Short mmCIF file of C-alpha atoms in Angstrom, two decimals:
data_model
loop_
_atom_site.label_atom_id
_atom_site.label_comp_id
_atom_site.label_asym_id
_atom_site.label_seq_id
_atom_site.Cartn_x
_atom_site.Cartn_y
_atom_site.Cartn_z
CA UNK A 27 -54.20 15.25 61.48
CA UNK A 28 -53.40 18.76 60.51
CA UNK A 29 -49.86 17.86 61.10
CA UNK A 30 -49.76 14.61 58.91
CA UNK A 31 -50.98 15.65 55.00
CA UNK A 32 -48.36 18.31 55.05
CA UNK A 33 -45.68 15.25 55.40
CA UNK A 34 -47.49 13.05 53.43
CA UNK A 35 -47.17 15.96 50.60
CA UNK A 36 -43.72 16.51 51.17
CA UNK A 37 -43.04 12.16 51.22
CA UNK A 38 -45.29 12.46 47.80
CA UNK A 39 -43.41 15.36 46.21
CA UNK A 40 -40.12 13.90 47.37
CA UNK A 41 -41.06 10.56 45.57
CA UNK A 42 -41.84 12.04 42.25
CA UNK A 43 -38.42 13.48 42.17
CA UNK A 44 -36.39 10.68 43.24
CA UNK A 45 -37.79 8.32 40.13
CA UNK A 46 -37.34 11.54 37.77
CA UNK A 47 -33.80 11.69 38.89
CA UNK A 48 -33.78 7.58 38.36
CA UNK A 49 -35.15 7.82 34.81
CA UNK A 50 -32.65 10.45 33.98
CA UNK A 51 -29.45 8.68 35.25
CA UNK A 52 -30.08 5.51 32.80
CA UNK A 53 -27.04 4.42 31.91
CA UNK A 54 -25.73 3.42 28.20
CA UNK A 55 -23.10 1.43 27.22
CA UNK A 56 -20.95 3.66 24.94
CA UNK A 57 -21.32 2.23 20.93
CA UNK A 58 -18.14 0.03 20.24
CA UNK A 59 -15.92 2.42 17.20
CA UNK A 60 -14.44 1.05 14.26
CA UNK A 61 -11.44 -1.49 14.52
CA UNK A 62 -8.30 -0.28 14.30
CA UNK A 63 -6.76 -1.11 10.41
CA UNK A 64 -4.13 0.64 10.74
CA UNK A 65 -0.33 -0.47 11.19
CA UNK A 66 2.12 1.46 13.08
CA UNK A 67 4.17 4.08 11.59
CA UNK A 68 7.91 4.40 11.98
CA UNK A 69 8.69 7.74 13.34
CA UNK A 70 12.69 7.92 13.79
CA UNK A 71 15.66 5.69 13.29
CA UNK A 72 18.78 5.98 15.42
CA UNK A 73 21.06 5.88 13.49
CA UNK A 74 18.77 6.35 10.26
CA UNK A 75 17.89 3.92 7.85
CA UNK A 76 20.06 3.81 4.75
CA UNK A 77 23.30 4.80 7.54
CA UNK A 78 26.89 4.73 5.64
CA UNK A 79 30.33 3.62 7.60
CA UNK A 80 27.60 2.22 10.14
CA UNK A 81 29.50 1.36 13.19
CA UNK A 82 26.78 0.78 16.02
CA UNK A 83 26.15 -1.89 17.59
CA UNK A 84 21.96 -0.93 18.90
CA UNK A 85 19.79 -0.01 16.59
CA UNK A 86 16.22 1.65 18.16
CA UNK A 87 13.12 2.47 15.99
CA UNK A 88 10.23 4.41 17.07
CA UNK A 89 6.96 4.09 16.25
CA UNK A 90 3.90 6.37 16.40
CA UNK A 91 1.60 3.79 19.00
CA UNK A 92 2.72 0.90 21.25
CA UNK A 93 4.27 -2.12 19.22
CA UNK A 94 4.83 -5.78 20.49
CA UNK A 95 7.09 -8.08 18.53
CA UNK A 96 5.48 -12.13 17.30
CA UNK A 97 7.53 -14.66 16.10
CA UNK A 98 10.84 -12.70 15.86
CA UNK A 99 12.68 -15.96 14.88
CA UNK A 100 10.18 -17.17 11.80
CA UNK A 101 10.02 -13.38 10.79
CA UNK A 102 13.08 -12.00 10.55
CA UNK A 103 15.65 -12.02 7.84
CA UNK A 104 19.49 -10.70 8.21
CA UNK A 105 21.29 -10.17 4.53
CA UNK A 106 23.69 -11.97 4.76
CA UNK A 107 22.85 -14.57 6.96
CA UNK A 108 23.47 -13.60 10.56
CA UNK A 109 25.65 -15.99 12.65
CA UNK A 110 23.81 -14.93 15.57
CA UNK A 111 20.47 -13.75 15.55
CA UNK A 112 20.21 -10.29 16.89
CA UNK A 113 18.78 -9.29 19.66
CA UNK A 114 14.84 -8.13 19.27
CA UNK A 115 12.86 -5.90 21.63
CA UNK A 116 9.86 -4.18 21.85
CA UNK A 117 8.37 -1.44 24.86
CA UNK A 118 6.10 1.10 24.84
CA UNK A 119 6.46 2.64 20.69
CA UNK A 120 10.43 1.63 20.24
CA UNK A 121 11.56 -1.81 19.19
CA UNK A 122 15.60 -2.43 19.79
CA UNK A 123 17.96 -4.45 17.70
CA UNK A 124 21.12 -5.67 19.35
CA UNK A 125 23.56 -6.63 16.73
CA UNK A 126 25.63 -9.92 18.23
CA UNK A 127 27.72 -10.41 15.13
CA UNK A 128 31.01 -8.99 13.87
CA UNK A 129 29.90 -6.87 10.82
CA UNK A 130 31.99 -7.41 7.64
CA UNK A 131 33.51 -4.32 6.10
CA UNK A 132 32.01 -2.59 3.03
CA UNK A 133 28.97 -4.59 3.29
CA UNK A 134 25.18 -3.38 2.82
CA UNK A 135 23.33 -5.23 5.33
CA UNK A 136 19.06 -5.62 5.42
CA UNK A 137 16.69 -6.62 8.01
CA UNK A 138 13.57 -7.53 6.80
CA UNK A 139 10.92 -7.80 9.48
CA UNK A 140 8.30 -9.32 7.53
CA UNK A 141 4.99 -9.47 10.48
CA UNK A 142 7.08 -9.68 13.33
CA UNK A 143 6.47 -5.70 14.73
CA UNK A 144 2.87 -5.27 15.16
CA UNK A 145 0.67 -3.13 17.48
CA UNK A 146 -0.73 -3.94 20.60
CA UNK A 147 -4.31 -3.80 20.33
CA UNK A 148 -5.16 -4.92 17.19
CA UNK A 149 -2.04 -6.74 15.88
CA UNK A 150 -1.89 -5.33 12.98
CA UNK A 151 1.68 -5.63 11.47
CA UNK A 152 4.13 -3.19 10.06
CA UNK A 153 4.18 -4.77 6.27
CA UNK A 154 7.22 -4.53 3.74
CA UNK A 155 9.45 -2.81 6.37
CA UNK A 156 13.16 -3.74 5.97
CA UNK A 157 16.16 -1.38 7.83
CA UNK A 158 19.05 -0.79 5.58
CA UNK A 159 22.71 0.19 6.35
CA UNK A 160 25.93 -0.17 5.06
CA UNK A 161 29.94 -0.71 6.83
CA UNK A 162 31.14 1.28 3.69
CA UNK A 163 30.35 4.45 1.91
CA UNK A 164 27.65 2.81 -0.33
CA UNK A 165 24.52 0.81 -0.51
CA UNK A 166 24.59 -1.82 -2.71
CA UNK A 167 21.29 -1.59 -4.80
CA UNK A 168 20.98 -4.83 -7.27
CA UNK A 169 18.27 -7.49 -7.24
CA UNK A 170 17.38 -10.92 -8.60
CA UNK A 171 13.81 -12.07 -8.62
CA UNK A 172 11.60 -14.84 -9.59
CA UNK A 173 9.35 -17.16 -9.02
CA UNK A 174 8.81 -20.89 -7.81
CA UNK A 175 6.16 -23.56 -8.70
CA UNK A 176 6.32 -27.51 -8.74
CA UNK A 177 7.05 -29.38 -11.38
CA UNK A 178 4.83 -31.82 -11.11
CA UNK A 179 1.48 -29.81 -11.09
CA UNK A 180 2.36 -26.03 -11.29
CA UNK A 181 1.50 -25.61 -7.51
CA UNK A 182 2.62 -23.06 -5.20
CA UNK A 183 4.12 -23.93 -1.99
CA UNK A 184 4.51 -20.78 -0.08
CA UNK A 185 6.57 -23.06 2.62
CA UNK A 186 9.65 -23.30 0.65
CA UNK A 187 12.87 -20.38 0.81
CA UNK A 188 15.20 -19.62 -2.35
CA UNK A 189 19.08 -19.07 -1.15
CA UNK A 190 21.98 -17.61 -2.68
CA UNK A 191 25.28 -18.89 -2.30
CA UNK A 192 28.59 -17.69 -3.00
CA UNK A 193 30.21 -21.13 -3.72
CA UNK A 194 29.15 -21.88 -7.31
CA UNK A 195 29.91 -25.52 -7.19
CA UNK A 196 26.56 -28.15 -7.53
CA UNK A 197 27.36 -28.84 -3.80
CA UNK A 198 27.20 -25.75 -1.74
CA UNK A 199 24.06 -26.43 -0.33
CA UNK A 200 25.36 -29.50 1.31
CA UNK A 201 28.61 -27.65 2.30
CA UNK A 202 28.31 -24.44 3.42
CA UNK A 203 25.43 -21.89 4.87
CA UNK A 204 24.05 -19.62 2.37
CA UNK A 205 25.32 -16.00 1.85
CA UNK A 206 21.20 -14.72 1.45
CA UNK A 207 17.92 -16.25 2.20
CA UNK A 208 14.37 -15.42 0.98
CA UNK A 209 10.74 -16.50 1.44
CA UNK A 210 7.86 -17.10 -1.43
CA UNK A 211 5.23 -14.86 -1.12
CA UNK A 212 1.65 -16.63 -1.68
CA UNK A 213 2.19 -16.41 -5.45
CA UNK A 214 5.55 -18.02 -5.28
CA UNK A 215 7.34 -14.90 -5.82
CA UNK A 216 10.57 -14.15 -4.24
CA UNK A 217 13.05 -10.93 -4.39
CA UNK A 218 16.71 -10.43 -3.36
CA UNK A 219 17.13 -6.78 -2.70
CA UNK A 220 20.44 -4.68 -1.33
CA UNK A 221 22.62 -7.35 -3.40
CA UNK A 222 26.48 -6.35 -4.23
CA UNK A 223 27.66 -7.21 -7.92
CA UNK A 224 28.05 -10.75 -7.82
CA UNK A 225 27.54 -13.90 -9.18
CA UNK A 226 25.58 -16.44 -7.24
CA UNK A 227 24.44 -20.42 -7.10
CA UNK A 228 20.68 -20.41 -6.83
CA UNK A 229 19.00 -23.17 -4.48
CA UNK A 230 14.79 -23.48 -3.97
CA UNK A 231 14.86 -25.59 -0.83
CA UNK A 232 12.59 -26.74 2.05
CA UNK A 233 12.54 -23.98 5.19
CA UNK A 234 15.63 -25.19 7.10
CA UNK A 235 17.98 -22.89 6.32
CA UNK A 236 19.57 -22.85 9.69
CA UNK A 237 21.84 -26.23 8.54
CA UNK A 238 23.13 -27.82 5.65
CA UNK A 239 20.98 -29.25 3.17
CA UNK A 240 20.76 -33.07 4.21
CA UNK A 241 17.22 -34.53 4.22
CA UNK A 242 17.20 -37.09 0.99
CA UNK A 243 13.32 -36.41 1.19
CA UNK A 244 12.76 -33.06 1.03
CA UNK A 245 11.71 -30.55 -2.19
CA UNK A 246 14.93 -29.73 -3.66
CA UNK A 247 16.49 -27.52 -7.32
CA UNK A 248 19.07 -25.52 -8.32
CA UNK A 249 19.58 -23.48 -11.34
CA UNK A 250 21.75 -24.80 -13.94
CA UNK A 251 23.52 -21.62 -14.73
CA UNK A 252 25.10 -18.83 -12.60
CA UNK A 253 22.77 -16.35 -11.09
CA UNK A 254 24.41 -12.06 -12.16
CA UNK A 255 23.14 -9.56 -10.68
CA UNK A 256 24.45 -7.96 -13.65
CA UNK A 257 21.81 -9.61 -15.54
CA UNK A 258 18.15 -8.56 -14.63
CA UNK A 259 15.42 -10.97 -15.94
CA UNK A 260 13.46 -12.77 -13.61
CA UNK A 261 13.93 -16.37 -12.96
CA UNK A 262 11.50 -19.43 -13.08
CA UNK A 263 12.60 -22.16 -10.63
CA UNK A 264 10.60 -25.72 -10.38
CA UNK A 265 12.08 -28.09 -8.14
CA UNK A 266 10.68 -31.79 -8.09
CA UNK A 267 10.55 -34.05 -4.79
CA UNK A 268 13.47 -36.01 -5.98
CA UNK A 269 14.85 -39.29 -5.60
CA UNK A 270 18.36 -38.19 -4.04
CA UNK A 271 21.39 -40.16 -3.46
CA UNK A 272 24.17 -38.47 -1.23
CA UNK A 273 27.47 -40.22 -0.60
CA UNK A 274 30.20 -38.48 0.00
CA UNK A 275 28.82 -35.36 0.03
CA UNK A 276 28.04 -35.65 -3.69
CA UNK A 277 24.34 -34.88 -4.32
CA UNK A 278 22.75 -36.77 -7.48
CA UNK A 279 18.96 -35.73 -8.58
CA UNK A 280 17.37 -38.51 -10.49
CA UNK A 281 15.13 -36.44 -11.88
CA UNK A 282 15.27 -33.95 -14.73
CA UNK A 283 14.25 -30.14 -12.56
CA UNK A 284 13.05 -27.82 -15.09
CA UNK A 285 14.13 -24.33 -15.09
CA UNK A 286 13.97 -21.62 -17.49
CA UNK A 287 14.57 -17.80 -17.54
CA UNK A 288 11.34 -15.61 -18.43
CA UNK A 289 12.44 -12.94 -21.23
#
C-alpha cells in the first residue's frame, strides 16, 4: 500500500505536466501578409537598352524576382513589324529574346512588351516597358499620336490597332504589311514612339495585322492627308463600319469617315 501512493503521485504529477506541455504547444496558423502589388524591376540589360551599332542576335534582361511570360504573341510589338516573331523566354529572374530576323541597317528598333513579363506569384506585370536599340549610331526619337472613336456614336473600341505604312497610296493596306503597328489604350489613345523622319499613310483597322486588309466587313479609315513626323499635333481618327467594295484591289468606302487634326 505503502508502495502504491508514491506511484500514484508520481502518475498524478506526471499528468499535470504532460497537458501543461499540450496547452503550450497550440499551434497557430501564421496571419496571411499583404499581397504582393508590386511589378518586377529590371535590373540589367545585355547589351543595354538604348545599344548603338547593335549587332546581337540574344538579348537577356534581368529582373529583381522570378518572372513568367503570358500571351507573348497578343503582347508583344516589334517596330517595324517583325517578319518573324522573336523568340521569348522566361526562367528564374531573366527573360531572353532571340532575334530571328535580318535587322535592317541604321534602323532604331522597339519592343514593347505591353503585360506579357509578369511575376510568378502574383502576376503582376511589368507596365510601359519597351527595349530600345539601334543598327546605326542614333536613335531615332519622333512620335505621332492620337486618338480613335466611332463615328457613329463617339465610342471607344479598345479592340482596334492604328498602322503606319510607308506606301502612301489609298491602297497599301490591301497591298502590303505595315511598316509600324499600335494598340488603343482604353481611352482610344494610341502613340508611335522611336519613329525616323518620315512621312507615313495612317490606317485605324480591326486587330489582324498579321495579313492584308481584306474583310469587306470589318471597321475600317484612313487619314486623308500624309502623316510627318515633322509635324507634331495629335490626330483624331473615326472610322465607320463601311459598306466596302473591293475589285481589283481597289478599295471604295461608301461612306464619308470623318477625320480632323486637334490644334
Amino acid at each position: 500500500m505503502n508502495k502504491i501512493v508514491p506511484i500514484f503521485l508520481s502518475l498524478l504529477i506526471l499528468s499535470g505536466i504532460l497537458m501543461q506541455l499540450n496547452s503550450c504547444a497550440v499551434i497557430v496558423p501564421p496571419g496571411g501578409g499583404p499581397r504582393d502589388s508590386l511589378s518586377p524591376v529590371l535590373v540589367s540589360a545585355l547589351p543595354n537598352d538604348s545599344t548603338l551599332n547593335f549587332k546581337a542576335k540574344k538579348i537577356t534582361l534581368t529582373f529583381d524576382e522570378y518572372v513568367q511570360i503570358q500571351d507573348i504573341f497578343n503582347n508583344l510589338i516589334v517596330s517595324p513589324v517583325a517578319k518573324n516573331i522573336p523568340n521569348v523566354k522566361a526562367k528564374l529572374r531573366e527573360v531572353t529574346i532571340e532575334i530571328k530576323d535580318t535587322l535592317e541597317p541604321n534602323t532604331t528598333y522597339s519592343y514593347d512588351f505591353g503585360n506579357a513579363i509578369q511575376d510568378v506569384n502574383e502576376n503582376n506585370p511589368v507596365r510601359n516597358f519597351t527595349y530600345v536599340f539601334s543598327t546605326g549610331d542614333h536613335l531615332d526619337t519622333d512620335s505621332i499620336t492620337g486618338k480613335v472613336i466611332m463615328a457613329e456614336d463617339g465610342a471607344i473600341d479598345s479592340t482596334l490597332i492604328v498602322a503606319l505604312y510607308r506606301d502612301l497610296s489609298d491602297t497599301a493596306v490591301l497591298k502590303n504589311s505595315p511598316r509600324y503597328y499600335t494598340r488603343l489604350d482604353s481611352l482610344g489613345r494610341f502613340a508611335f514612339h522611336f519613329l525616323p523622319k518620315e512621312n507615313y499613310h495612317l490606317f485605324a483597322v480591326e486587330n489582324s495585322y498579321m495579313k492584308n486588309y481584306s474583310d469587306s466587313t470589318a471597321v475600317f479609315a484612313f487619314l486623308d492627308s500624309i502623316v510627318s513626323t515633322k509635324k507634331i499635333p495629335s490626330i483624331t481618327v473615326s472610322p465607320y463600319m463601311p459598306s466596302v467594295h473591293i475589285q481589283k484591289k481597289l478599295l471604295v468606302v461608301k461612306q464619308r469617315l470623318s477625320f480632323q487634326k486637334n490644334k
